[in-house]
PDB file of C-alpha atoms in Angstrom:
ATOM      1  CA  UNK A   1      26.166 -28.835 -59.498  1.00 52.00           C
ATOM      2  CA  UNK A   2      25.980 -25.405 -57.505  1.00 58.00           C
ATOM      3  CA  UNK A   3      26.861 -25.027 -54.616  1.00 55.00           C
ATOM      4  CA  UNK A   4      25.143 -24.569 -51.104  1.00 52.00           C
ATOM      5  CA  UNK A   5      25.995 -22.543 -47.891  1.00 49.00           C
ATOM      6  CA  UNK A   6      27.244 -25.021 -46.140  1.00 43.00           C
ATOM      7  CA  UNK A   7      30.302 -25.537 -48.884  1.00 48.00           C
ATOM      8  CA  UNK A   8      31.219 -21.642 -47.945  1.00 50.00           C
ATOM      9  CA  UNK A   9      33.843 -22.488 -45.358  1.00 59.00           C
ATOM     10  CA  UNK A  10      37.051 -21.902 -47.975  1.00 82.00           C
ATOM     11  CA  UNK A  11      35.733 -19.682 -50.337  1.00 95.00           C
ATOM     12  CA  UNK A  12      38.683 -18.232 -50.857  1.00 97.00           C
ATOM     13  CA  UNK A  13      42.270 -20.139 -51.248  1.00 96.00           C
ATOM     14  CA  UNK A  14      45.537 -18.493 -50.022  1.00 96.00           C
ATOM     15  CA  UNK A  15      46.609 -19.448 -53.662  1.00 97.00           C
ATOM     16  CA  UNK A  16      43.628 -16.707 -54.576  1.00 98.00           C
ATOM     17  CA  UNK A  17      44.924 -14.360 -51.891  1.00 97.00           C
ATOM     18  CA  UNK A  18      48.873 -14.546 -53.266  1.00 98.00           C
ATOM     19  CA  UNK A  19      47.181 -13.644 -56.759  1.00 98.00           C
ATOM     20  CA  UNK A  20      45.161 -11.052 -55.223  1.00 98.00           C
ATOM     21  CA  UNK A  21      48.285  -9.050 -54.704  1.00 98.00           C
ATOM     22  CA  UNK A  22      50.193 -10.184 -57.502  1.00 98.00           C
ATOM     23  CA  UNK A  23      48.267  -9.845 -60.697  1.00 98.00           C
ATOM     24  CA  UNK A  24      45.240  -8.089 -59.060  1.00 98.00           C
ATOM     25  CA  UNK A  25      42.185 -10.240 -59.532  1.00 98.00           C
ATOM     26  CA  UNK A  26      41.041 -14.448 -58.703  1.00 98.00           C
ATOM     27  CA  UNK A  27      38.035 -16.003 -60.314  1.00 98.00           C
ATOM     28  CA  UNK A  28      35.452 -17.927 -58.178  1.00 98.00           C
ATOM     29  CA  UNK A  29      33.918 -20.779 -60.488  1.00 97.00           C
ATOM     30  CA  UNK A  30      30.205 -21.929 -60.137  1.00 97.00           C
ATOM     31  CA  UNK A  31      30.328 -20.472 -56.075  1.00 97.00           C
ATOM     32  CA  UNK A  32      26.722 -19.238 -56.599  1.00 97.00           C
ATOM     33  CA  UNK A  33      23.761 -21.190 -55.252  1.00 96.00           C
ATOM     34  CA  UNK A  34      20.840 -21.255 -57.743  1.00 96.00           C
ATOM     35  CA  UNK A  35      19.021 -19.365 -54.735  1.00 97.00           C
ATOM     36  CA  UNK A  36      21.612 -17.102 -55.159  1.00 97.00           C
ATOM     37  CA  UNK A  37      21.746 -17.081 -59.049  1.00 97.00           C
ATOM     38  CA  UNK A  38      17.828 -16.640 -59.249  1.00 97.00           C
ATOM     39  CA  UNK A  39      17.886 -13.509 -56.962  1.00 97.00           C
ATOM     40  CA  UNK A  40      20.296 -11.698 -58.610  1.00 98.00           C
ATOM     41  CA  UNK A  41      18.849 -12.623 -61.896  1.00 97.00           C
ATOM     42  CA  UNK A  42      15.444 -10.985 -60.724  1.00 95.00           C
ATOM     43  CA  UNK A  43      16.294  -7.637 -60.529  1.00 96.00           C
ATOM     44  CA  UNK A  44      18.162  -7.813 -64.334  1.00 95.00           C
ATOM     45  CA  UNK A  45      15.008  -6.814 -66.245  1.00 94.00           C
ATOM     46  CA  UNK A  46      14.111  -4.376 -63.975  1.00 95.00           C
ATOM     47  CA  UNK A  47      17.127  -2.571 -63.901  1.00 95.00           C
ATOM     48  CA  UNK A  48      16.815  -2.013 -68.181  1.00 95.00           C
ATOM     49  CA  UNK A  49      13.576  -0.719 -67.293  1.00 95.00           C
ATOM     50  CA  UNK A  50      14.440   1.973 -65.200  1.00 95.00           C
ATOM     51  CA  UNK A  51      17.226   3.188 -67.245  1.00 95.00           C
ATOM     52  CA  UNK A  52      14.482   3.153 -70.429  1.00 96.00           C
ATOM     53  CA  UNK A  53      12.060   5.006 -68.454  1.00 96.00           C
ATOM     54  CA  UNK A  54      14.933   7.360 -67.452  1.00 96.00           C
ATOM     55  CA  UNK A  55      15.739   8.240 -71.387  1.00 97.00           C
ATOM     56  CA  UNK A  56      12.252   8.531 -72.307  1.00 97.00           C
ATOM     57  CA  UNK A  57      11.717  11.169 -69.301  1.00 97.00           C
ATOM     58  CA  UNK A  58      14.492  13.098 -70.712  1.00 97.00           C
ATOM     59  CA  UNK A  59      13.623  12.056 -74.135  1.00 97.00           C
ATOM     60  CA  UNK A  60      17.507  10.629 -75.147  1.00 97.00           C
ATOM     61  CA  UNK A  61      18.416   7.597 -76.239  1.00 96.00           C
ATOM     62  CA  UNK A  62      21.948   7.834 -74.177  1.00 94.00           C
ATOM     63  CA  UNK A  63      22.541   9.033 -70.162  1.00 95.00           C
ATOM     64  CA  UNK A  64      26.036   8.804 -69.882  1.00 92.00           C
ATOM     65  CA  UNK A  65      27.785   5.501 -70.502  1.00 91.00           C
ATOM     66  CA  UNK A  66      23.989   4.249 -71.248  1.00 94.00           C
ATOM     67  CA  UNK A  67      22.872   3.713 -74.439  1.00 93.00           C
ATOM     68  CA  UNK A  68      19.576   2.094 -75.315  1.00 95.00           C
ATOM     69  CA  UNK A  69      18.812  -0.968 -76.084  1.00 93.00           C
ATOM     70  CA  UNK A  70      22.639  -1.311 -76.648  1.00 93.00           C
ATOM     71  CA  UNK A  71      24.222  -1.656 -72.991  1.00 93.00           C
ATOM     72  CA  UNK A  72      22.796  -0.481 -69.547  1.00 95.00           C
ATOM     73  CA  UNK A  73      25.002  -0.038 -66.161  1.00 93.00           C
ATOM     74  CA  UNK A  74      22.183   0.751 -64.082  1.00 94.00           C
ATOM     75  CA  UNK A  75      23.410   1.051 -60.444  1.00 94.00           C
ATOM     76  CA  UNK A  76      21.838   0.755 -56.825  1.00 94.00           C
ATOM     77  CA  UNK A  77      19.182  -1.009 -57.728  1.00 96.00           C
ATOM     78  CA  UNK A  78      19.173  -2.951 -54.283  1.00 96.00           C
ATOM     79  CA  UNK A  79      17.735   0.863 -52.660  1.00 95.00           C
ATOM     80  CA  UNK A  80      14.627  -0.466 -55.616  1.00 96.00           C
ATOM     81  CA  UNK A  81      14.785  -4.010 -54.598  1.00 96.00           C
ATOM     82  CA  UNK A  82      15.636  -4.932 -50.945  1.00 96.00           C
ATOM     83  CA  UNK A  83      15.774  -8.571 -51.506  1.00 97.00           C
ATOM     84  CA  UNK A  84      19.237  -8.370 -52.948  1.00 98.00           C
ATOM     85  CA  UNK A  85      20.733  -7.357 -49.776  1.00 98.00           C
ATOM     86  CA  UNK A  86      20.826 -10.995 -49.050  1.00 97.00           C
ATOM     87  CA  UNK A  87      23.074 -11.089 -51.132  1.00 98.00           C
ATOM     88  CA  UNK A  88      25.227  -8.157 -50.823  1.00 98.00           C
ATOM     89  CA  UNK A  89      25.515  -8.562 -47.217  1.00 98.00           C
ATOM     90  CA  UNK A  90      26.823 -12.443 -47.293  1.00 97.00           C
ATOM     91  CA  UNK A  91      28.798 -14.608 -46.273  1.00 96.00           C
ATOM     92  CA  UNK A  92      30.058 -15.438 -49.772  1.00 97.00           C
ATOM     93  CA  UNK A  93      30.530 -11.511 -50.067  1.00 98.00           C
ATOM     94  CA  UNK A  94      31.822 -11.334 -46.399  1.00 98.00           C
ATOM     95  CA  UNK A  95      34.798 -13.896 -46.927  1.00 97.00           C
ATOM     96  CA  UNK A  96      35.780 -12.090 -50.386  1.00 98.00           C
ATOM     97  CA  UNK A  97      36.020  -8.665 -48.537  1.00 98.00           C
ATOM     98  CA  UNK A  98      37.685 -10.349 -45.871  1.00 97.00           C
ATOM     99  CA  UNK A  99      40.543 -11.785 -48.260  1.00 97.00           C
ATOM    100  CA  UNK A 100      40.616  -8.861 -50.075  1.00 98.00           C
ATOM    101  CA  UNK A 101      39.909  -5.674 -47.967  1.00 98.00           C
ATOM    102  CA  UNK A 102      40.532  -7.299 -44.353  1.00 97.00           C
ATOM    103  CA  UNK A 103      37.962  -7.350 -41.526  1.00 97.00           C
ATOM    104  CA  UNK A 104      36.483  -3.575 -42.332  1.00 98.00           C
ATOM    105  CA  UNK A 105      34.406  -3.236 -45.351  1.00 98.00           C
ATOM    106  CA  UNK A 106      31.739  -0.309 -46.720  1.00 97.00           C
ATOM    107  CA  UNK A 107      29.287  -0.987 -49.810  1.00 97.00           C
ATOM    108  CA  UNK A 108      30.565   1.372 -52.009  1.00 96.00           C
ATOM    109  CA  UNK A 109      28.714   0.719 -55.540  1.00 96.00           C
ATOM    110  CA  UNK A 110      26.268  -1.863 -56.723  1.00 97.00           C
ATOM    111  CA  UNK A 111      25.172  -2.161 -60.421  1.00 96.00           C
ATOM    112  CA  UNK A 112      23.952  -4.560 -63.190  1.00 97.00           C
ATOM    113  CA  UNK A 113      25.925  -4.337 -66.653  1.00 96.00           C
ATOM    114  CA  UNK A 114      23.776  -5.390 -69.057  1.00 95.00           C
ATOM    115  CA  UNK A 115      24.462  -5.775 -73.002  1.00 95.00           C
ATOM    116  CA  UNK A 116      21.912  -6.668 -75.602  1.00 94.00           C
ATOM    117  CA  UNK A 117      23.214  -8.551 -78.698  1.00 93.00           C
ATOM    118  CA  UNK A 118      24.698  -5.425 -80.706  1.00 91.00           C
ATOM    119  CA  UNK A 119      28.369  -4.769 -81.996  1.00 90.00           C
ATOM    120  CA  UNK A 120      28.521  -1.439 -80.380  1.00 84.00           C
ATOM    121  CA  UNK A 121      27.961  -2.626 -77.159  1.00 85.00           C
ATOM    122  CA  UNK A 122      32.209  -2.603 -76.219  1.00 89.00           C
ATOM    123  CA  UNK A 123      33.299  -0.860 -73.584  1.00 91.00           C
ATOM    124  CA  UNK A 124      36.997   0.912 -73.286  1.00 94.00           C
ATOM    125  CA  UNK A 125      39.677   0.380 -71.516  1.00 96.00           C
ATOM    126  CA  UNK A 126      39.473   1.165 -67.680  1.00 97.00           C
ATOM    127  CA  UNK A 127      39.786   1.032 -64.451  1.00 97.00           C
ATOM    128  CA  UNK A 128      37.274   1.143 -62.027  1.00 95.00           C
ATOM    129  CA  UNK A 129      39.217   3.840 -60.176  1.00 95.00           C
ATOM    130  CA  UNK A 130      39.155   5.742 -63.247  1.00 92.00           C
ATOM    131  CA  UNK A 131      34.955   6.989 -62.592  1.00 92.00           C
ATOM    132  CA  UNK A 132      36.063   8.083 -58.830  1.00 90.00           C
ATOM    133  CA  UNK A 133      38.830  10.007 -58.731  1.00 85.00           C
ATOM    134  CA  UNK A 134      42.566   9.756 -57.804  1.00 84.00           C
ATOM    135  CA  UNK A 135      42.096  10.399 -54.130  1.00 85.00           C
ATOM    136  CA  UNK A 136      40.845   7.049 -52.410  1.00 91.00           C
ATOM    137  CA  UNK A 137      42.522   3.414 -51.418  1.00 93.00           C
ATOM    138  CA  UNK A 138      41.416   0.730 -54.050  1.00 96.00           C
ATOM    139  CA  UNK A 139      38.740  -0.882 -53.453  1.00 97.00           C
ATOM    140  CA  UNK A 140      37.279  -4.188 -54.896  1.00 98.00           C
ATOM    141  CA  UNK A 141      35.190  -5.246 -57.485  1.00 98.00           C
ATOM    142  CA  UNK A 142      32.946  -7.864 -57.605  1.00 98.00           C
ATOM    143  CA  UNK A 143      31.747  -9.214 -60.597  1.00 98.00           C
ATOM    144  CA  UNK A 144      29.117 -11.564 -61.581  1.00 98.00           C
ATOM    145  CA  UNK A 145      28.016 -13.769 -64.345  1.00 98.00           C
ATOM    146  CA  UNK A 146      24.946 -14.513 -64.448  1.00 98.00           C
ATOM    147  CA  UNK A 147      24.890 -16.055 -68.109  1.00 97.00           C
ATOM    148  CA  UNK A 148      27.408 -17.940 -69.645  1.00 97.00           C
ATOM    149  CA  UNK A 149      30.446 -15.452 -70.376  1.00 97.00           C
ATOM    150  CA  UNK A 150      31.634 -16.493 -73.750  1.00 97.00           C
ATOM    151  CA  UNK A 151      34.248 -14.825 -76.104  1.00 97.00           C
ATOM    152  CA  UNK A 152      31.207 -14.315 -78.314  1.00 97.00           C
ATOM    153  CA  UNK A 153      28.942 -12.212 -76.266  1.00 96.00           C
ATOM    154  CA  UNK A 154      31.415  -9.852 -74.688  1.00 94.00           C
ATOM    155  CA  UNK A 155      33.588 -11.146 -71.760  1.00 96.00           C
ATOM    156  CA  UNK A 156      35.620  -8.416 -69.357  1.00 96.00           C
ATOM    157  CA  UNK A 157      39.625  -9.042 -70.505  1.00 98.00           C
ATOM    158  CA  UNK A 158      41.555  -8.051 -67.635  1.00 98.00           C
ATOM    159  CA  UNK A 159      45.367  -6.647 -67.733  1.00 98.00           C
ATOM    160  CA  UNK A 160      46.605  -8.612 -64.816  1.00 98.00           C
ATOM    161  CA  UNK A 161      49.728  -6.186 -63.229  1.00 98.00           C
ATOM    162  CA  UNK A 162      52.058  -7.961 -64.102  1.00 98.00           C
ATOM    163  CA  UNK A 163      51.681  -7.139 -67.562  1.00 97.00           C
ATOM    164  CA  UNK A 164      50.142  -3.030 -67.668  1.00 97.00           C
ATOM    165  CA  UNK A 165      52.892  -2.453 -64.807  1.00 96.00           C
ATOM    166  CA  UNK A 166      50.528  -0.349 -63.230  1.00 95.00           C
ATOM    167  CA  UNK A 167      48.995  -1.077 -59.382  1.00 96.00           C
ATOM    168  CA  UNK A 168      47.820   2.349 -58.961  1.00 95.00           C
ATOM    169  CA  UNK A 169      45.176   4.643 -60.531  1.00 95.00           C
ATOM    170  CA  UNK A 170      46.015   6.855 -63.682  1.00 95.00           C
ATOM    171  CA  UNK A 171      44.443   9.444 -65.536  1.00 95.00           C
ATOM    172  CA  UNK A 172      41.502   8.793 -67.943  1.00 96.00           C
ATOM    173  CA  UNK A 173      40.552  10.455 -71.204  1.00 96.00           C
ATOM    174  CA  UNK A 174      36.354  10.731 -71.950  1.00 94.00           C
ATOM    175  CA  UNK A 175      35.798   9.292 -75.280  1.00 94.00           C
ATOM    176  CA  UNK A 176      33.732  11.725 -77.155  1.00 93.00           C
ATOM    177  CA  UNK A 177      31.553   9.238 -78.652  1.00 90.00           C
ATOM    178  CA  UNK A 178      30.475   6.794 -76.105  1.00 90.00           C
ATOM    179  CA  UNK A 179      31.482   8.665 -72.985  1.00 91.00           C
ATOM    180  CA  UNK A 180      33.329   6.109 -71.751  1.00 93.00           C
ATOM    181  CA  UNK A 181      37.138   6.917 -69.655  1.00 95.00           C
ATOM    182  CA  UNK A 182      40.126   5.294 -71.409  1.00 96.00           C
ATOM    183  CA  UNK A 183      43.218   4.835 -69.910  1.00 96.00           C
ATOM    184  CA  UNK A 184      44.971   1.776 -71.831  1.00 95.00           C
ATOM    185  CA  UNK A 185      45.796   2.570 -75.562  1.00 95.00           C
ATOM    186  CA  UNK A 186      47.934  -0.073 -76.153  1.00 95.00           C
ATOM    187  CA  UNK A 187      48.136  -3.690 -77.621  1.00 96.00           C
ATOM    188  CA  UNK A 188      47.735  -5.869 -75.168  1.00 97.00           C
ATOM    189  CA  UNK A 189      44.057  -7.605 -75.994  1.00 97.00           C
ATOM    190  CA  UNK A 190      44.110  -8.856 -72.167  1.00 97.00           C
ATOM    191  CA  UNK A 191      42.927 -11.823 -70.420  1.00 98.00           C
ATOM    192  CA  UNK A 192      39.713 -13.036 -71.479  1.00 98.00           C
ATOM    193  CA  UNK A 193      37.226 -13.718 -68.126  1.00 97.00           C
ATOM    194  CA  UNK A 194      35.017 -16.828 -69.929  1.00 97.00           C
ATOM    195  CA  UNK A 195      32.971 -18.254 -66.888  1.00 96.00           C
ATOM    196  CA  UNK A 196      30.021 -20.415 -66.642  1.00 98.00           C
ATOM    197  CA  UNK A 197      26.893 -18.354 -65.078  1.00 98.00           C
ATOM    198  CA  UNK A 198      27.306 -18.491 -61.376  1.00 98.00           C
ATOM    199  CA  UNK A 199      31.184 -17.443 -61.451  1.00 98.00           C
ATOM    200  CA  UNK A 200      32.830 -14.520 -59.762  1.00 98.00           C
ATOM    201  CA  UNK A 201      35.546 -12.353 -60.929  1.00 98.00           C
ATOM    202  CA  UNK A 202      37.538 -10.779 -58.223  1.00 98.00           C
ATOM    203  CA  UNK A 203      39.537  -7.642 -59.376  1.00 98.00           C
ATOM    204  CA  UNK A 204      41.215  -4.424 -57.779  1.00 98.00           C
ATOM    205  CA  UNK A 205      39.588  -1.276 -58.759  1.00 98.00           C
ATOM    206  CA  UNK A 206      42.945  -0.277 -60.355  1.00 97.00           C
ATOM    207  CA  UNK A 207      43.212  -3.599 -62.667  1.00 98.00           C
ATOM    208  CA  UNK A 208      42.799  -2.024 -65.830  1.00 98.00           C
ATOM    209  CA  UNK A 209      39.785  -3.981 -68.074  1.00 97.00           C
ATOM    210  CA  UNK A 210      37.643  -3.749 -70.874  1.00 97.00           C
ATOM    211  CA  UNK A 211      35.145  -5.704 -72.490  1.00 95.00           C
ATOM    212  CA  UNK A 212      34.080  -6.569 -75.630  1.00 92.00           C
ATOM    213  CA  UNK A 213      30.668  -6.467 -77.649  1.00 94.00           C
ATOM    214  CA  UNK A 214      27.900  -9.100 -77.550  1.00 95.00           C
ATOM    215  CA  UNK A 215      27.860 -10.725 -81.027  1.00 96.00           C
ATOM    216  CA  UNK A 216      25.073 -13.362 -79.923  1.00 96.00           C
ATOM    217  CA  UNK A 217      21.009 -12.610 -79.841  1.00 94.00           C
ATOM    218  CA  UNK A 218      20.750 -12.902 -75.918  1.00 95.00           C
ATOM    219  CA  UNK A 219      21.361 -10.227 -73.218  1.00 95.00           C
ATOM    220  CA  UNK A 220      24.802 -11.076 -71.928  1.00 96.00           C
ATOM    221  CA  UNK A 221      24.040  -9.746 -67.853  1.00 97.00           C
ATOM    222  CA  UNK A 222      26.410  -9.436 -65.024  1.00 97.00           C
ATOM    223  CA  UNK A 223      25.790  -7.928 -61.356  1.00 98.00           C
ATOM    224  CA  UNK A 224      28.382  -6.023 -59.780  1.00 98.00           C
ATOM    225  CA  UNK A 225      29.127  -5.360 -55.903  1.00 98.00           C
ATOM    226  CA  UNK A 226      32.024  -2.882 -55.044  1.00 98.00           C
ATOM    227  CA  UNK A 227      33.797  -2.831 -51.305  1.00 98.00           C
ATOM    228  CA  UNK A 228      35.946  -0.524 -50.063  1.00 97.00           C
ATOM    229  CA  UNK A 229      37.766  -0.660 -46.058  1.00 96.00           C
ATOM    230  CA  UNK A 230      36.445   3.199 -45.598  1.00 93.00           C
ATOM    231  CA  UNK A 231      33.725   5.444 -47.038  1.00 92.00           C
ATOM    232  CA  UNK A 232      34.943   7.128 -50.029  1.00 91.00           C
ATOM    233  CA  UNK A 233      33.976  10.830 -50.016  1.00 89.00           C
ATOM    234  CA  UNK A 234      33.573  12.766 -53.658  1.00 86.00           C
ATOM    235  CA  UNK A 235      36.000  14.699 -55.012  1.00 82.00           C
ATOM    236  CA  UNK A 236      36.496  17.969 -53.044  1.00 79.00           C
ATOM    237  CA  UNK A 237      33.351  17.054 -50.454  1.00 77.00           C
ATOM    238  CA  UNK A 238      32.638  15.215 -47.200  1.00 75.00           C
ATOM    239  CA  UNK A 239      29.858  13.310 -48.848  1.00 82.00           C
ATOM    240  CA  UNK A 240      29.971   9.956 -49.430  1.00 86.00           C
ATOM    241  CA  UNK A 241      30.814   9.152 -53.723  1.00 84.00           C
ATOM    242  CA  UNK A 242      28.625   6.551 -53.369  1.00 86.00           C
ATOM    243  CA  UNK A 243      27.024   3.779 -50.934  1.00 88.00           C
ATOM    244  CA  UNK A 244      28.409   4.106 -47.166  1.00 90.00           C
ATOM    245  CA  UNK A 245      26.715   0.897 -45.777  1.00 95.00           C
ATOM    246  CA  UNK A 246      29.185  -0.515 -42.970  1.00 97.00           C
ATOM    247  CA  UNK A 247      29.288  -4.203 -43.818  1.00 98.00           C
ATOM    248  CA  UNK A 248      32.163  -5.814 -41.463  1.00 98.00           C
ATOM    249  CA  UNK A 249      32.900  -4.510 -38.767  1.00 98.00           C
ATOM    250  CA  UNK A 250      36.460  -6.213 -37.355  1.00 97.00           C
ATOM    251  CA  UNK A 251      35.478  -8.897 -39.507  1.00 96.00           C
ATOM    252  CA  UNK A 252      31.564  -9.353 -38.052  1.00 97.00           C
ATOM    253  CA  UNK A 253      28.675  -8.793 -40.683  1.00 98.00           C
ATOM    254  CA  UNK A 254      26.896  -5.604 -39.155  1.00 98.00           C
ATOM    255  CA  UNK A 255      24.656  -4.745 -41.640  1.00 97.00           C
ATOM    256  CA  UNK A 256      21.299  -5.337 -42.043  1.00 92.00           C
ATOM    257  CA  UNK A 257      19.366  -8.234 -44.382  1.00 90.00           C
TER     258      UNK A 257
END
């Protein structure tokens, strides 16, 4: 059964914190509501549409790490769709920055990663860190199921710390092909992030990660919200790399639903 608000009081376990800092990332099981579920779900169609009508503007099948009707990462769709800032501006997002972050957290990057059933719909080794730029704090990724994340239809496998030895960000290579920045070439296949729709994985933006193609005939979607404790400014300018919505303020919500 899924949750409701009022269950929201320990989201987030001090055994979760301790791994937090240890190995880099916690999973939330199930902690959606189906309100919860249903929004974000509503703006996953919508978001492959855009990107679609985006490559037939420009008359491509690929725009960047896009590639149609393969795998979309089509990002701040909530600008599109203000209803999902009920969710991005949450308690259940509030308490995971909090834990996280501490009691000052920015929106920095919102996006649904989307994957239709094809085998070229992998995606490298990364880390989130690695499509900024060397010069900011980590920040933290939130990441969503909202399917069923089996091993068939291409899970994120995470490289806790503990065993890439790395806590910081590295330098990335651009694969030629799908334009995607590598930064792990080694053996390690990672730990698999199999969750029932609803779940959250919790992960630094320097965890390195990858995920793996969808080998089923169902879009295999996931929403992601990214929080950082300052605005994070592009390389070489004062503007902001992405969102700069203040979202806790000493710990109070302070931005608008």
């Amino acid at each position: 059964m899924a949750p409701t608000e009022t269950d929201r009081a320990s989201l987030v376990t001090p055994e979760m914190r301790e791994q937090y800092e240890k190995e880099g990332y916690f999973v939330l099981e199930r902690v959606l509501t189906d309100e919860q579920l249903e929004l974000l779900r509503g703006g996953a169609q919508y978001s492959i549409d855009k990107l679609d009508a985006a490559m037939d503007a420009a008359g491509v099948d690929t725009i960047g790490i896009n590639h149609r009707g393969k795998r979309y990462f089509s990002n701040m769709i909530y600008e599109d769709r203000p209803e999902l800032r009920s969710f991005l501006f949450s308690d259940t997002t509030a308490q995971i920055c909090k834990a996280t972050l501490g009691e000052d957290a920015y929106l920095f990057w919102e996006q649904y990663v989307i994957k239709a059933g094809d085998p070229d719909t992998a995606f490298a080794w990364h880390q989130d860190s690695g499509y900024v730029h060397e010069d900011h704090d980590p920040y933290v990724t939130i990441w969503i199921a909202l399917d069923d994340v089996t091993l068939d239809n291409g899970p994120v496998h995470l490289l806790p710390y503990s065993r890439s030895g790395i806590k910081s960000y590295v330098k990335h290579i651009t694969d030629p092909v799908t334009n995607d920045r590598v930064c792990y070439f080694g053996s390690d296949p990672g730990v698999p992030m199999t969750a029932p729709a609803g779940s959250i994985v919790v992960f630094s933006s320097v965890v390195m990660h990858r995920s793996g193609p969808n080998l089923t005939d169902r879009n295999r979607r996931v929403y992601i919200a990214q929080y950082s404790q300052e605005v994070i400014n592009a390389k070489n300018d004062t503007a902001p790399a992405g969102s700069f919505e203040h979202f806790l303020d000493g710990g109070r919500i302070v931005a608008e639903v």
